[in-house]
Short mmCIF file of C-alpha atoms and ligand atoms in Angstrom, two decimals:
data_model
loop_
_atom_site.label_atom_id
_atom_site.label_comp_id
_atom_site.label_asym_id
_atom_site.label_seq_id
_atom_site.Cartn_x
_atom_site.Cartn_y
_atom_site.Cartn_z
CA UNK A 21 54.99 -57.91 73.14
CA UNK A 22 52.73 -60.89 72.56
CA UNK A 23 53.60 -62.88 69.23
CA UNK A 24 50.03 -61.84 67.78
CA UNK A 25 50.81 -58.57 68.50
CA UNK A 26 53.92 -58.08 67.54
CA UNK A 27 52.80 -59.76 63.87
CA UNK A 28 49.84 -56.99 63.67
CA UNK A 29 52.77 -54.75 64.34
CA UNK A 30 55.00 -56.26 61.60
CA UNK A 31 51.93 -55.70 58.67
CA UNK A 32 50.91 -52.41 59.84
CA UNK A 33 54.82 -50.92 59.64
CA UNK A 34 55.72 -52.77 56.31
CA UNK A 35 52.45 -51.27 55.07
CA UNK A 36 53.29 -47.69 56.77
CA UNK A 37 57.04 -47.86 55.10
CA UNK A 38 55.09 -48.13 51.55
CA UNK A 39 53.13 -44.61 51.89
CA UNK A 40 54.26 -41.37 50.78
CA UNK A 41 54.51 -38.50 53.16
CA UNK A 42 53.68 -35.21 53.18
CA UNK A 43 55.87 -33.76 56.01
CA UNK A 44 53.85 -31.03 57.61
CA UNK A 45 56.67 -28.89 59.28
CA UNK A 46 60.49 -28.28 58.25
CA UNK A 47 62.91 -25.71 59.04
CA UNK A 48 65.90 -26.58 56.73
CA UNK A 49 68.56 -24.89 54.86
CA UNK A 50 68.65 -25.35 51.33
CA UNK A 51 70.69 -28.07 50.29
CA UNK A 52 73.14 -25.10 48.20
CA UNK A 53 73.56 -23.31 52.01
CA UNK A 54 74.28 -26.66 53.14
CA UNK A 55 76.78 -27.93 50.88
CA UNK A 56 78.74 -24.37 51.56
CA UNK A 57 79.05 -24.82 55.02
CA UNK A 58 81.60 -26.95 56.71
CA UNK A 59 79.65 -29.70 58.17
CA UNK A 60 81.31 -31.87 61.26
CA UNK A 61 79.24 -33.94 63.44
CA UNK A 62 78.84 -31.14 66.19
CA UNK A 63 78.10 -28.90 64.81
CA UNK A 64 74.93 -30.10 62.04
CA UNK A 65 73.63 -32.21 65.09
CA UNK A 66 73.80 -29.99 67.81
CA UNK A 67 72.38 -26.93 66.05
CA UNK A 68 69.29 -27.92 68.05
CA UNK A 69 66.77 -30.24 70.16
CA UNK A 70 69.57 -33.05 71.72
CA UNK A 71 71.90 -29.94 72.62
CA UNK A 72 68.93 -28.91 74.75
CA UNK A 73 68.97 -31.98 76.55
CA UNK A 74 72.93 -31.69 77.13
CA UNK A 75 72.37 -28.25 78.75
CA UNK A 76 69.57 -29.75 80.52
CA UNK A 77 71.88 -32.19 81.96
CA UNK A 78 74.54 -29.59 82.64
CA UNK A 79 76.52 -28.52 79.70
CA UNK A 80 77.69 -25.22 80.07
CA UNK A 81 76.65 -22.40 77.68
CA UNK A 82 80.66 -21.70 76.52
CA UNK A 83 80.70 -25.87 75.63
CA UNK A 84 78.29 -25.99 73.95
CA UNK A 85 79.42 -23.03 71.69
CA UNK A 86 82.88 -24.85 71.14
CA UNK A 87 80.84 -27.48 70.34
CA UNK A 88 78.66 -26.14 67.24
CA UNK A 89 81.76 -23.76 66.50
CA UNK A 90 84.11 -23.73 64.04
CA UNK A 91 87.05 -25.71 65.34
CA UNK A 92 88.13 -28.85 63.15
CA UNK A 93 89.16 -30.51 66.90
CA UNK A 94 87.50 -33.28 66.61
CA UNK A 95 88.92 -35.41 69.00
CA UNK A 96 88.81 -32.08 71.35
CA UNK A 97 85.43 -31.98 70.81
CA UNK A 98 84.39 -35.32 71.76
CA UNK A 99 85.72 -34.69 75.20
CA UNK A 100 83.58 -31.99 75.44
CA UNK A 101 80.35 -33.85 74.37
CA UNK A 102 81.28 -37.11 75.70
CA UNK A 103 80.22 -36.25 79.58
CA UNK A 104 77.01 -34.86 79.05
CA UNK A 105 76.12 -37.06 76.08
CA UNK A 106 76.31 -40.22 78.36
CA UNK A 107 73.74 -38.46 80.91
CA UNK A 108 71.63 -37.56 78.26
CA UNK A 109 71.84 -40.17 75.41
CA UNK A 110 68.65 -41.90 77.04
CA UNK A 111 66.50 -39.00 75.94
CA UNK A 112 64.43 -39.53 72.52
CA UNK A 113 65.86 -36.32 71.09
CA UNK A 114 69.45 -37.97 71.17
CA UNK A 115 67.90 -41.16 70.07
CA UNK A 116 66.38 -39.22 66.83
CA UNK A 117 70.20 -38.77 66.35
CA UNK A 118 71.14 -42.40 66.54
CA UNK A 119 68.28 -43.06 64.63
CA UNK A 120 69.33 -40.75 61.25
CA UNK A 121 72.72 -42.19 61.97
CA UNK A 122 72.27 -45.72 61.30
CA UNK A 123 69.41 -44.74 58.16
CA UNK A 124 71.86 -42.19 56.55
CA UNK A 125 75.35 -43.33 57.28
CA UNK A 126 74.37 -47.35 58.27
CA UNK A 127 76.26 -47.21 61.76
CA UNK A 128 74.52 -48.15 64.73
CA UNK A 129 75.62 -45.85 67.72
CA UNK A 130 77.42 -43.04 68.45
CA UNK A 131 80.23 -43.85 70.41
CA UNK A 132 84.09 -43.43 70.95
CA UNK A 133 84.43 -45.66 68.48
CA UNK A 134 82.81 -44.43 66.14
CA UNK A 135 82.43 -40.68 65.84
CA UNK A 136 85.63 -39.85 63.73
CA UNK A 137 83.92 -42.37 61.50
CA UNK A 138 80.09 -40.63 61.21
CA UNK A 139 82.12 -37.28 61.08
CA UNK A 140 84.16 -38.41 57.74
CA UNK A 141 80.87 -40.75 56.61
CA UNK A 142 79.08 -36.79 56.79
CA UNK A 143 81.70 -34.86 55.32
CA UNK A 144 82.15 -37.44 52.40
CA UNK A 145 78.02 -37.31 51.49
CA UNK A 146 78.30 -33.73 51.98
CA UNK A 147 77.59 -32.87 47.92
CA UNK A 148 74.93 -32.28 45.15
CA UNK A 149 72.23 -34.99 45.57
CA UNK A 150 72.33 -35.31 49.13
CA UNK A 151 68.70 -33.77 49.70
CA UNK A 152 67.20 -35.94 47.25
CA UNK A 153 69.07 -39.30 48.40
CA UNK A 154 67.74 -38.64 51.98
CA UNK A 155 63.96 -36.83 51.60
CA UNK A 156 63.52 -38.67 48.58
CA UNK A 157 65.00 -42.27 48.11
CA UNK A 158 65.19 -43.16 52.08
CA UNK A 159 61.84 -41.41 53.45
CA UNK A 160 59.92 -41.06 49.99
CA UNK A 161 58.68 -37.41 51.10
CA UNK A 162 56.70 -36.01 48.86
CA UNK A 163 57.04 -32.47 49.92
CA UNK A 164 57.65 -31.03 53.57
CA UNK A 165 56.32 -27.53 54.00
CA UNK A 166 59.01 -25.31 54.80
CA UNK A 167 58.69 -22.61 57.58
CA UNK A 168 59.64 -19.00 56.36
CA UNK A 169 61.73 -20.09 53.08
CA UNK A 170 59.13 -18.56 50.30
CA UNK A 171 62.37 -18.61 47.67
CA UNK A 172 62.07 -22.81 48.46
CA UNK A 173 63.02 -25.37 46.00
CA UNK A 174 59.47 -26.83 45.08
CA UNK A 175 61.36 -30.29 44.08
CA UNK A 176 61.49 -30.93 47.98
CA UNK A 177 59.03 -28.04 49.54
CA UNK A 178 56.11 -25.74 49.72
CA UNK A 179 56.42 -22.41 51.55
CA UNK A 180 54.95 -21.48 55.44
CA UNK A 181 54.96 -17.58 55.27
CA UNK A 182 55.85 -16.14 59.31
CA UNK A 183 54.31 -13.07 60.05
CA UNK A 184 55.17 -12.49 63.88
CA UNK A 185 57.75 -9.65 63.28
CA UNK A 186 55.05 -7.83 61.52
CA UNK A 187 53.15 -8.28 65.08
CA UNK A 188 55.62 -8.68 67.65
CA UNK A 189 57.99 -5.87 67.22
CA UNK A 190 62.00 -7.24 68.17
CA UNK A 191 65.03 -5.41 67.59
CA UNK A 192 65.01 -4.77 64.34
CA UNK A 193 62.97 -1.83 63.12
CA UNK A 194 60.45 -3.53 60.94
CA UNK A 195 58.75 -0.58 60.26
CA UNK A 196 61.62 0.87 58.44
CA UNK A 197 62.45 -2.04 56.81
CA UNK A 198 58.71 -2.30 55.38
CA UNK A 199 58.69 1.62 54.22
CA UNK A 200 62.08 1.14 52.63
CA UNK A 201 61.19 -2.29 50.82
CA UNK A 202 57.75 -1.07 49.97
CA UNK A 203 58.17 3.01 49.10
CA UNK A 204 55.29 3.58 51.63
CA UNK A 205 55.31 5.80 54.45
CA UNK A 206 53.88 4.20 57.84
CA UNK A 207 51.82 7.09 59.50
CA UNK A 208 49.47 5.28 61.59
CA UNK A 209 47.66 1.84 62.14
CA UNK A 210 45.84 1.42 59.14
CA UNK A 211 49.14 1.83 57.35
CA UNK A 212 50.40 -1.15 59.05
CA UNK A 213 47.36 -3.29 58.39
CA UNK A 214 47.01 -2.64 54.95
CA UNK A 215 51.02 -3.76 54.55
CA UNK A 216 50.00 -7.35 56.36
CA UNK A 217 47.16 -7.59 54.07
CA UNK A 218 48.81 -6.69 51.08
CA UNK A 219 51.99 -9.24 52.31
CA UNK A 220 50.06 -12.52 53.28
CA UNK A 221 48.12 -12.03 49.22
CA UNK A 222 51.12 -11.33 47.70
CA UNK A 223 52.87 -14.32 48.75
CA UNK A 224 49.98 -16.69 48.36
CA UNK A 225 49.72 -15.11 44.38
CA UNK A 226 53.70 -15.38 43.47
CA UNK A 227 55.27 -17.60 46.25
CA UNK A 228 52.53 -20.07 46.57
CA UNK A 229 52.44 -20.10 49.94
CA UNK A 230 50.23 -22.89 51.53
CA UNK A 231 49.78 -21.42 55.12
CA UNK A 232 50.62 -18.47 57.74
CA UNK A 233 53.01 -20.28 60.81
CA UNK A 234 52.98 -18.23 63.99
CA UNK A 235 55.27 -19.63 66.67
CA UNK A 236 54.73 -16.82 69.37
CA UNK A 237 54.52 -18.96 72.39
CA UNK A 238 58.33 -19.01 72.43
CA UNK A 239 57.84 -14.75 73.93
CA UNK A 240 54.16 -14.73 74.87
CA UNK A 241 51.00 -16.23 76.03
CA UNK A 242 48.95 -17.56 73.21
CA UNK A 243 45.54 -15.43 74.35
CA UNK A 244 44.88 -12.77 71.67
CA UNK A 245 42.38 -10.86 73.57
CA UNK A 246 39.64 -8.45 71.39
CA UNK A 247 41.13 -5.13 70.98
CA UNK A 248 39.81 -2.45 69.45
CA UNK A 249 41.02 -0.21 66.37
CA UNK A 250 41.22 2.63 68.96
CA UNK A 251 43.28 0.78 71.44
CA UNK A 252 45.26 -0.50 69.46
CA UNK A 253 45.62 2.79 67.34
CA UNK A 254 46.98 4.56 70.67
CA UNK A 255 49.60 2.12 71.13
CA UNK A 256 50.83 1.93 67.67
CA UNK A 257 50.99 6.10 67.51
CA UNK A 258 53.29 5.36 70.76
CA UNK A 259 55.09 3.33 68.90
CA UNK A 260 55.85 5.99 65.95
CA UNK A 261 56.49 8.89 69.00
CA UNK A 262 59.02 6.84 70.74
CA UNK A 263 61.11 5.63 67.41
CA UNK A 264 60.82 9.40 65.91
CA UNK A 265 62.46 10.38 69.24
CA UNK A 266 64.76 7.78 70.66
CA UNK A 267 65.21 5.41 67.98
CA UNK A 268 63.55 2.02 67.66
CA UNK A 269 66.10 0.46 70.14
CA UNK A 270 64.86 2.18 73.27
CA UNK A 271 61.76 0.93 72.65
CA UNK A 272 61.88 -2.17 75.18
CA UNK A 273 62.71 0.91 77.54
CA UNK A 274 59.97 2.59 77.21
CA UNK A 275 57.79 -0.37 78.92
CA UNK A 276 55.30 0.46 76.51
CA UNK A 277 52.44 -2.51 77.39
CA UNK A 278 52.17 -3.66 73.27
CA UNK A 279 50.12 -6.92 74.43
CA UNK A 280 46.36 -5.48 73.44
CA UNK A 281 48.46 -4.03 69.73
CA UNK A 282 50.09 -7.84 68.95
CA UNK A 283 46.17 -8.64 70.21
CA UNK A 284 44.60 -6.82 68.00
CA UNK A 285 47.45 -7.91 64.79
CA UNK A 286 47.07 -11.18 65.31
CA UNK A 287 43.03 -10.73 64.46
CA UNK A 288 44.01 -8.83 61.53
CA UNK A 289 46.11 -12.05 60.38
CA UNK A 290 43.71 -14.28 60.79
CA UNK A 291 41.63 -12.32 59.46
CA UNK A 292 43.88 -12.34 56.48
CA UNK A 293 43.89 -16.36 56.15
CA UNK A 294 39.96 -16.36 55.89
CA UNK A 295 40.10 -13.74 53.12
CA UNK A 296 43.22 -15.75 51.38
CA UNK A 297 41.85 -19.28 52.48
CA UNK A 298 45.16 -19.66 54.28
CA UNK A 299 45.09 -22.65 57.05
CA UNK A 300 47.12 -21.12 60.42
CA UNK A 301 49.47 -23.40 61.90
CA UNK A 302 50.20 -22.43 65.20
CA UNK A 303 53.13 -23.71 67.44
CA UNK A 304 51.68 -25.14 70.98
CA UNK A 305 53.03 -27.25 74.19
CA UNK A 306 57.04 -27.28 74.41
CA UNK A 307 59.24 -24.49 73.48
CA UNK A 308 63.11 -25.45 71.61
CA UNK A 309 65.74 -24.39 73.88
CA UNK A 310 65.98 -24.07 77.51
CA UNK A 311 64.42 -22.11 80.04
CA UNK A 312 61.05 -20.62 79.16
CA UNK A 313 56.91 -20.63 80.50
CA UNK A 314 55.71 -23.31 79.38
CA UNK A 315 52.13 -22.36 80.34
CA UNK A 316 52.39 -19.70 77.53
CA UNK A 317 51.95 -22.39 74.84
CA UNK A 318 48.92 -24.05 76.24
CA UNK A 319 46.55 -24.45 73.33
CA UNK A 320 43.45 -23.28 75.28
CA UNK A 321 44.17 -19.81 75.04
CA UNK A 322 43.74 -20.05 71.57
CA UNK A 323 39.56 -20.97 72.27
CA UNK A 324 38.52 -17.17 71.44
CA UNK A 325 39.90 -17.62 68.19
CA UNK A 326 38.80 -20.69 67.04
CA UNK A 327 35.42 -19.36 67.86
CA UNK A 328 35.63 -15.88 66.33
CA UNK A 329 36.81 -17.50 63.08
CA UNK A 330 35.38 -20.73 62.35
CA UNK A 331 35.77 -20.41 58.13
CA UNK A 332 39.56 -20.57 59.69
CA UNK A 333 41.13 -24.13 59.85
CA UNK A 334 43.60 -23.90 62.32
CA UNK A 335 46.81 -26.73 62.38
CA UNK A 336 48.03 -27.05 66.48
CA UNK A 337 51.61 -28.01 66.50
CA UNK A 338 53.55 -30.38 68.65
CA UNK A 339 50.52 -32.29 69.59
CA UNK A 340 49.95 -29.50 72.20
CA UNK A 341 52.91 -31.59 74.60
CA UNK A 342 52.23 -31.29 77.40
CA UNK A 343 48.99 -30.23 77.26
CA UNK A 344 47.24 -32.71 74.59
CA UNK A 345 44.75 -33.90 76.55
CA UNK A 346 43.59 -30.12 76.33
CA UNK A 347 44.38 -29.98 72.22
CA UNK A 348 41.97 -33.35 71.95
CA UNK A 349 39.00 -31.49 73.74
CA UNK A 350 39.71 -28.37 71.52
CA UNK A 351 40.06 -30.46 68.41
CA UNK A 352 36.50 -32.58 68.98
CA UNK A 353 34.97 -29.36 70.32
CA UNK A 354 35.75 -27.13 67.14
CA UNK A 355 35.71 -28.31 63.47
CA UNK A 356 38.58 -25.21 62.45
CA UNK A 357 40.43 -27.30 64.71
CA UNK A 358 43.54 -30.52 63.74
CA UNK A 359 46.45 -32.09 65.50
CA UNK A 360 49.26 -31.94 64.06
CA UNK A 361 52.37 -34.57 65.35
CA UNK A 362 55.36 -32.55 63.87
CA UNK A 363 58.32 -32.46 66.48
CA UNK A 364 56.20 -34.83 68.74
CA UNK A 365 57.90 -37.97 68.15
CA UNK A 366 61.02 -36.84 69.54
CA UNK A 367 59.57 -35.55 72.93
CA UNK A 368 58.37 -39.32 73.77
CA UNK A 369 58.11 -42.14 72.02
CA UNK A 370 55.95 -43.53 74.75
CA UNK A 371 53.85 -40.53 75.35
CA UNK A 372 53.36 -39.98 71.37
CA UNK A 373 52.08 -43.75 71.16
CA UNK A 374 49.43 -42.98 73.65
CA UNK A 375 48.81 -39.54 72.61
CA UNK A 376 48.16 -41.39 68.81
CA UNK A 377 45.56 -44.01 71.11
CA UNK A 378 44.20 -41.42 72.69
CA UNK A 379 43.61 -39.46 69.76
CA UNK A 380 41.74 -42.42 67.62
CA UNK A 381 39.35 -42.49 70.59
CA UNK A 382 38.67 -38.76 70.85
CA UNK A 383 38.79 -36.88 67.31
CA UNK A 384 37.87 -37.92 63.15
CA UNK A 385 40.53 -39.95 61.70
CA UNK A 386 40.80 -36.40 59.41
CA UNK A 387 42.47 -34.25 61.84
CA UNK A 388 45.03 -35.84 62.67
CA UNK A 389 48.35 -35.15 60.91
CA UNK A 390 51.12 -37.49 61.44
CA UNK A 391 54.49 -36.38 60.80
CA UNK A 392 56.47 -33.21 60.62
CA UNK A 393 60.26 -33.63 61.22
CA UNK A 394 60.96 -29.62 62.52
CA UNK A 395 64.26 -30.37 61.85
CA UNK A 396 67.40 -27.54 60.67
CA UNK A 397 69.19 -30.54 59.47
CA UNK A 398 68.13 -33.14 57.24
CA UNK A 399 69.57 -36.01 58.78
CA UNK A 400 67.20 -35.34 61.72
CA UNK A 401 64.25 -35.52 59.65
CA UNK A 402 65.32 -38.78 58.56
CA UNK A 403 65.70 -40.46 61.91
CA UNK A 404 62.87 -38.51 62.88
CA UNK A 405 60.75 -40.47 60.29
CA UNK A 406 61.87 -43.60 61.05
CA UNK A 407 60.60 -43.15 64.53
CA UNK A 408 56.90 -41.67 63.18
CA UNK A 409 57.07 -44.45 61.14
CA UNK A 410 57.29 -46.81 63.79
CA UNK A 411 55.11 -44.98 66.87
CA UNK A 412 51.88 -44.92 64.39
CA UNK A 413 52.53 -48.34 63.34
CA UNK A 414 52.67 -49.10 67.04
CA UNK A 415 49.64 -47.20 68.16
CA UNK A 416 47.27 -48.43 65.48
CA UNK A 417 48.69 -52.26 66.29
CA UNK A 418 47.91 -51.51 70.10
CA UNK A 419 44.03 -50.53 68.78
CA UNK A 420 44.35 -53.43 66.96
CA UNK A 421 45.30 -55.86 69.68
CA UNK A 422 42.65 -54.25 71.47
CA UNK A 423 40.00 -54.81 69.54
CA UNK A 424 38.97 -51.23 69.01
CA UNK A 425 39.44 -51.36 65.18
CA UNK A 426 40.57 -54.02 62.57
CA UNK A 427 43.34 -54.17 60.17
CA UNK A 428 41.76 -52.66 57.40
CA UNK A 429 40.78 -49.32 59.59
CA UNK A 430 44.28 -49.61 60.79
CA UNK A 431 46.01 -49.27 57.60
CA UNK A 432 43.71 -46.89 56.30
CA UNK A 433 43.96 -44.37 59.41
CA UNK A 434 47.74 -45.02 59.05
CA UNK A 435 47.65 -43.67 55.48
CA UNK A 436 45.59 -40.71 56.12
CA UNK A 437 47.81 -39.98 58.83
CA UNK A 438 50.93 -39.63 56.85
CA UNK A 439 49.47 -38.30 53.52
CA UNK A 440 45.72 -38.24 52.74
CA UNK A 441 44.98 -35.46 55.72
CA UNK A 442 47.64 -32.68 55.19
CA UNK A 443 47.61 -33.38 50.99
CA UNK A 444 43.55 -32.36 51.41
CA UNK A 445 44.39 -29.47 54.04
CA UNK A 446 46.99 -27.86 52.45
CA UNK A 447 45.42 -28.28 48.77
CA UNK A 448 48.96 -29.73 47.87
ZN1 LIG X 1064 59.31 -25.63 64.01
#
């Protein structure tokens, strides 16, 4: 870094570390939930994204359940974690760790050394006040929206509502569960779509929810072909036959193809956010865990939809990774259409930097949102921050340096960023 441009750098951050932030994307526990359970260092930072990486450099599936399991080992489970972490530390997802570790508990690595000592440093700050010493006082969130939680604390949160189960049928027999919950009686397909409709404006009136979050890339491509009622219809009565007979369990067996019924439910939901002016955030690119098609998630088989419902405004998670150069064409082409960074930090630092370049060059300063921390602990979100923080500070100063735009813009695309673009698209 040049001294000029490391100095643009310097302003831009210290002005970055001054706004608030509206964190687009969280998946934590309450802080009551949290406080209840007993917390080591294994087993709150390993509940997700670095413990992918250790598989991915070989952990074994029974390790890594020691690992996030109940044992009070500690030095036992160090032994465990201390292979794998030292072929995968170099990774930005274990970095995110190290990051929350020296913002939370102020020590720099983890390390033989020091892991008994961020284990008792977690256990010790494990009490009431916790949520609002980290979201609060260290990363001055405003609110995060929360996916699923619609009983959220509003101190810290705003409410996502999930709707796949009510489209992708699992395990669990949702249909019971809806007829029991509801005193209704589910004879057909319009049944079912007047339950979703009746859901998504029931939680908007007394949850407040601020948006409908699909994330059904993780078990399917994202192409939601047209169906028709009739189609669709057929397949649903299937449905019904094979559950009155067999029991919803044997319905994987019955190799029923649902595809053009999810289709057609998925129209019906969007549907549902134009009616209950509802943005749609919609998980793209990578998929949590290991193993999976990654060409599922590739944000141009959403196109139809943005298309088909263009009063829609539609928020693309994960900066589309890998496949942002395809989520900048989508978001220039369509106006329904904004980039949201949540999670994206913690792929790549480097790739995030350029995707934030690339990004200033392609779409309106608007559409972009800058931070979500996707995070099931709240320590992650922290170091997660501090890494956002730092990768839009660098981006803009790289624009900067480059002559493409002067301080001023800098700053002000910074702030937008971080607060002004998801405060105006969630009407928070
Ligand atoms: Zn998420």
């Amino acid at each position: 870094m040049k001294m000029n441009h490391k100095k643009i750098y310097m302003e831009i951050l210290e002005h970055i570390n001054k706004v608030p932030v509206i964190d687009t994307h969280e998946h934590l526990e309450s802080e009551d939930v949290r406080l209840n359970r007993t917390v080591d260092l294994f087993n709150t930072y390993l509940i997700h994204y670095a413990s992918s990486d250790l598989v991915s450099s070989g952990m074994g599936d029974n390790e890594l359940a020691f690992l996030t399991g109940d044992s009070t080992d500690m030095e036992k489970k160090w032994s465990v974690f201390k292979p794998y972490w030292e072929r995968a530390r170099n990774t930005t997802y274990c970095k995110s760790l190290i990051s929350a570790t020296k913002g939370i508990y102020g020590i720099d690595d983890i390390n033989e050394d020091t892991y008994l000592l961020i284990d008792a440093k977690m256990k010790e700050c494990n009490k009431k006040g916790f949520y609002k010493h980290v979201l609060k006082d260290l990363c001055n969130i405003e609110v995060s929206i929360l996916d699923s939680d619609i009983r959220c604390d509003k101190e810290f949160f705003r409410s996502a509502i999930r709707m796949d189960r009510y489209i992708k049928f699992e395990s669990v027999d949702v249909i019971a569960e809806v007829e029991k919950q509801n005193n209704i009686t589910v004879t057909g397909l319009s049944d079912w779509v007047e339950y979703i409709n009746r859901a998504v404006a029931r939680y908007k009136k007394v949850y407040g929810i601020v948006c409908i979050k699909t994330a059904m890339a993780y078990e399917r491509i994202l192409k939601y072909d047209k169906t028709s009622f009739f189609d669709a219809e057929r397949i649903f009565d299937s449905v019904l036959a094979i559950r009155a007979k067999y029991g919803w369990n044997r319905l994987c067996d019955a190799n029923l193809e649902l595809k053009p019924l999810e289709d057609y439910l998925m129209h019906i939901l969007v549907q549902c956010a134009a009616e209950q002016n509802l943005p749609v955030q919609i998980h793209t690119g990578l998929q949590e865990r290991n193993g999976n098609y990654i060409t599922n998630a590739n944000p141009t088989h959403l196109i139809n939809l943005f298309m088909e419902y263009p009063t829609v405004r539609f928020d693309l998670f994960h900066g589309g990774y890998p496949y942002s150069g395809e989520l900048c064409a989508i978001a220039k082409n369509f106006r329904n259409v904004f980039v949201d960074l949540c999670w994206t930090h913690i792929i790549s630092r480097e790739f995030t930097v350029r995707l934030i370049e690339e990004l200033i060059d392609t779409i309106p300063m608007n559409k972009i949102f800058g931070f979500g921390g996707d995070y099931c602990f709240v320590e992650g979100v922290c170091g997660h921050l501090y890494m956002a923080k730092e990768n839009i500070a660098l981006a803009l100063a790289n624009k900067v340096y480059k002559g493409y735009i002067g301080m001023d813009e800098a700053l002000h695309i910074g702030k937008r960023m971080l607060y002004d673009n998801p405060k105006e698209f969630f009407n928070l």
